[in-house]
Amino acid sequence: MIRNKIWYELVNIKYGECYLSKYLGFQRTLSKSFKLITLLLSVSGILGWKYFEDYAWIAFILIAIMQLLTLIENTLIRSDKEIEGIAALKMNYTRYFNKLEQLWTDLQNDRLAEDSASDHFFELRKTDWEQIEVLDAQLNIKKYRILMNKTDIDTTYYLEKYLL
C-alpha cells in the first residue's frame, strides 16, 4: 500500500517539477518578448515621426498601442518577483522529489521496512509538501495544454529511463 502511495507521489511531483520548468521558461520568454515589442513600438513611433509627418495618426496609434500594452502588462505577464517565486517553487519540488526518490529507492532495494517508509513518507508530506502547497497557492500557476502535453512526455521518459 505505502509502496504505491510513494510511487504515485513520486510521479506527481516529477510531473509538477517538469511543468514548472516549462512554465518558467515560457514566462521568461514572454517577458522578454513583451519588452522587445514595447521597445520596437517606441522606437518606431519616435523614428517614424518624420516619415509619417503627414500621417500623424499612425504615430499616435503606435504610441496608443504601446501605452495599452504597458497598462495590461501585469495582467498578461508575470512580474519579476512572481518569476522568482515560481523558481523557488520549482526548487522546492526538486528537493521534495529527491527525498521521495531516495525513499523509493531504499524501499525498492529492501533497505527500509514498509513501516519506516510510511513514517518517513508522511513526515515528508507534513513538512516539504505543506511548504510547496503554501507557495503554490500564492502563485496561482496557470495550466496551459501545450505545456502539459510536453510535460507528460518528459515525465514518462524520465520515469521509464531512471525508475522503472
Short mmCIF file of C-alpha atoms in Angstrom, two decimals:
data_model
loop_
_atom_site.label_atom_id
_atom_site.label_comp_id
_atom_site.label_asym_id
_atom_site.label_seq_id
_atom_site.Cartn_x
_atom_site.Cartn_y
_atom_site.Cartn_z
CA MET A 1 0.00 0.00 0.00
CA ILE A 2 2.65 2.54 1.02
CA ARG A 3 4.78 1.47 -1.94
CA ASN A 4 2.01 2.55 -4.33
CA LYS A 5 1.41 5.76 -2.43
CA ILE A 6 5.09 6.73 -2.64
CA TRP A 7 5.21 5.81 -6.33
CA TYR A 8 2.20 7.96 -7.23
CA GLU A 9 3.54 10.84 -5.18
CA LEU A 10 6.88 10.48 -6.96
CA VAL A 11 5.20 10.58 -10.39
CA ASN A 12 3.05 13.57 -9.38
CA ILE A 13 5.99 15.55 -8.07
CA LYS A 14 8.14 14.79 -11.11
CA TYR A 15 5.29 15.99 -13.32
CA GLY A 16 4.98 19.20 -11.27
CA GLU A 17 8.72 19.81 -11.41
CA CYS A 18 8.80 19.35 -15.20
CA TYR A 19 5.74 21.55 -15.69
CA LEU A 20 7.20 24.34 -13.59
CA SER A 21 10.42 24.23 -15.62
CA LYS A 22 8.45 24.66 -18.83
CA TYR A 23 6.14 27.29 -17.32
CA LEU A 24 9.10 29.26 -16.00
CA GLY A 25 10.79 29.21 -19.41
CA PHE A 26 7.54 30.28 -21.06
CA GLN A 27 7.07 33.19 -18.64
CA ARG A 28 10.66 34.38 -19.11
CA THR A 29 10.34 34.22 -22.90
CA LEU A 30 7.02 36.05 -22.75
CA SER A 31 8.51 38.78 -20.57
CA LYS A 32 11.49 39.28 -22.87
CA SER A 33 9.27 39.30 -25.97
CA PHE A 34 6.95 41.85 -24.42
CA LYS A 35 9.84 44.16 -23.55
CA LEU A 36 11.23 43.82 -27.07
CA ILE A 37 7.85 44.59 -28.69
CA THR A 38 7.39 47.60 -26.43
CA LEU A 39 10.86 48.84 -27.35
CA LEU A 40 10.24 48.34 -31.07
CA LEU A 41 6.92 50.19 -30.93
CA SER A 42 8.52 53.05 -29.01
CA VAL A 43 11.42 53.34 -31.42
CA SER A 44 9.19 53.07 -34.49
CA GLY A 45 6.96 55.82 -33.12
CA ILE A 46 9.92 58.09 -32.45
CA LEU A 47 11.93 57.36 -35.60
CA GLY A 48 8.88 57.25 -37.83
CA TRP A 49 7.61 60.64 -36.73
CA LYS A 50 9.35 62.49 -39.55
CA TYR A 51 8.40 59.84 -42.12
CA PHE A 52 4.76 59.84 -41.03
CA GLU A 53 4.60 63.61 -40.51
CA ASP A 54 1.68 63.89 -42.91
CA TYR A 55 0.08 60.87 -41.29
CA ALA A 56 0.46 61.80 -37.65
CA TRP A 57 -2.41 59.49 -36.74
CA ILE A 58 -0.16 56.46 -37.44
CA ALA A 59 2.36 57.65 -34.86
CA PHE A 60 -0.46 58.29 -32.41
CA ILE A 61 -1.79 54.77 -32.98
CA LEU A 62 1.67 53.29 -32.32
CA ILE A 63 2.00 55.32 -29.14
CA ALA A 64 -1.51 54.34 -28.06
CA ILE A 65 -0.75 50.65 -28.66
CA MET A 66 2.44 50.97 -26.64
CA GLN A 67 0.60 52.64 -23.77
CA LEU A 68 -2.13 50.00 -23.87
CA LEU A 69 0.44 47.20 -23.75
CA THR A 70 2.13 48.88 -20.79
CA LEU A 71 -1.17 49.09 -18.95
CA ILE A 72 -2.09 45.43 -19.44
CA GLU A 73 1.42 44.06 -18.97
CA ASN A 74 0.84 42.97 -15.37
CA THR A 75 -2.30 41.04 -16.25
CA LEU A 76 -0.64 39.15 -19.12
CA ILE A 77 2.89 38.65 -17.88
CA ARG A 78 4.27 37.62 -14.52
CA SER A 79 6.34 40.20 -12.65
CA ASP A 80 10.00 39.55 -11.89
CA LYS A 81 9.05 38.89 -8.25
CA GLU A 82 6.48 36.29 -9.31
CA ILE A 83 9.01 34.64 -11.63
CA GLU A 84 11.42 34.40 -8.69
CA GLY A 85 8.62 32.81 -6.65
CA ILE A 86 7.99 30.26 -9.41
CA ALA A 87 11.71 29.45 -9.48
CA ALA A 88 11.65 28.94 -5.70
CA LEU A 89 8.59 26.70 -6.01
CA LYS A 90 10.32 24.63 -8.69
CA MET A 91 13.34 24.25 -6.40
CA ASN A 92 11.05 23.03 -3.58
CA TYR A 93 9.58 20.47 -5.99
CA THR A 94 13.09 19.31 -6.88
CA ARG A 95 14.11 18.92 -3.23
CA TYR A 96 10.94 17.02 -2.41
CA PHE A 97 11.34 14.81 -5.47
CA ASN A 98 14.93 13.96 -4.48
CA LYS A 99 13.80 12.94 -1.00
CA LEU A 100 10.97 10.83 -2.40
CA GLU A 101 13.28 9.20 -4.92
CA GLN A 102 15.69 8.27 -2.13
CA LEU A 103 12.79 6.86 -0.10
CA TRP A 104 11.52 4.93 -3.12
CA THR A 105 14.97 3.52 -3.88
CA ASP A 106 15.52 2.45 -0.27
CA LEU A 107 12.11 0.78 -0.18
CA GLN A 108 12.60 -0.97 -3.53
CA ASN A 109 16.04 -2.29 -2.51
CA ASP A 110 14.75 -3.52 0.87
CA ARG A 111 16.96 -1.12 2.83
CA LEU A 112 13.86 0.24 4.52
CA ALA A 113 10.88 -1.54 6.06
CA GLU A 114 7.33 -0.62 5.00
CA ASP A 115 6.53 0.82 8.45
CA SER A 116 9.61 3.05 8.46
CA ALA A 117 8.93 4.09 4.86
CA SER A 118 5.38 5.02 5.80
CA ASP A 119 6.53 7.13 8.75
CA HIS A 120 9.18 8.83 6.65
CA PHE A 121 6.74 9.46 3.79
CA PHE A 122 4.14 11.12 5.97
CA GLU A 123 6.79 13.21 7.67
CA LEU A 124 7.86 14.47 4.24
CA ARG A 125 4.24 15.23 3.38
CA LYS A 126 3.86 17.19 6.59
CA THR A 127 6.98 19.31 6.09
CA ASP A 128 8.03 19.58 2.44
CA TRP A 129 4.65 19.16 0.77
CA GLU A 130 2.93 21.70 3.01
CA GLN A 131 5.58 24.30 2.14
CA ILE A 132 5.02 23.60 -1.55
CA GLU A 133 1.26 23.97 -1.18
CA VAL A 134 1.56 27.34 0.57
CA LEU A 135 3.80 28.77 -2.16
CA ASP A 136 1.75 27.19 -4.94
CA ALA A 137 -1.46 28.75 -3.60
CA GLN A 138 0.16 32.20 -3.58
CA LEU A 139 1.42 31.96 -7.18
CA ASN A 140 -1.70 30.58 -8.88
CA ILE A 141 0.13 28.77 -11.67
CA LYS A 142 -2.00 28.53 -14.81
CA LYS A 143 -2.24 25.30 -16.78
CA TYR A 144 -1.52 25.50 -20.48
CA ARG A 145 -2.39 22.47 -22.57
CA ILE A 146 0.72 22.62 -24.76
CA LEU A 147 3.00 22.75 -21.71
CA MET A 148 1.05 19.92 -20.08
CA ASN A 149 1.46 17.71 -23.18
CA LYS A 150 5.21 18.31 -23.28
CA THR A 151 5.40 17.66 -19.54
CA ASP A 152 3.59 14.31 -19.93
CA ILE A 153 6.17 13.20 -22.49
CA ASP A 154 9.17 14.34 -20.42
CA THR A 155 7.85 12.82 -17.19
CA THR A 156 7.10 9.49 -18.82
CA TYR A 157 10.55 9.45 -20.43
CA TYR A 158 12.28 10.17 -17.13
CA LEU A 159 10.34 7.59 -15.16
CA GLU A 160 10.84 4.87 -17.78
CA LYS A 161 14.54 5.59 -18.10
CA TYR A 162 15.51 6.02 -14.46
CA LEU A 163 12.95 4.49 -12.15
CA LEU A 164 11.31 1.54 -13.86
#
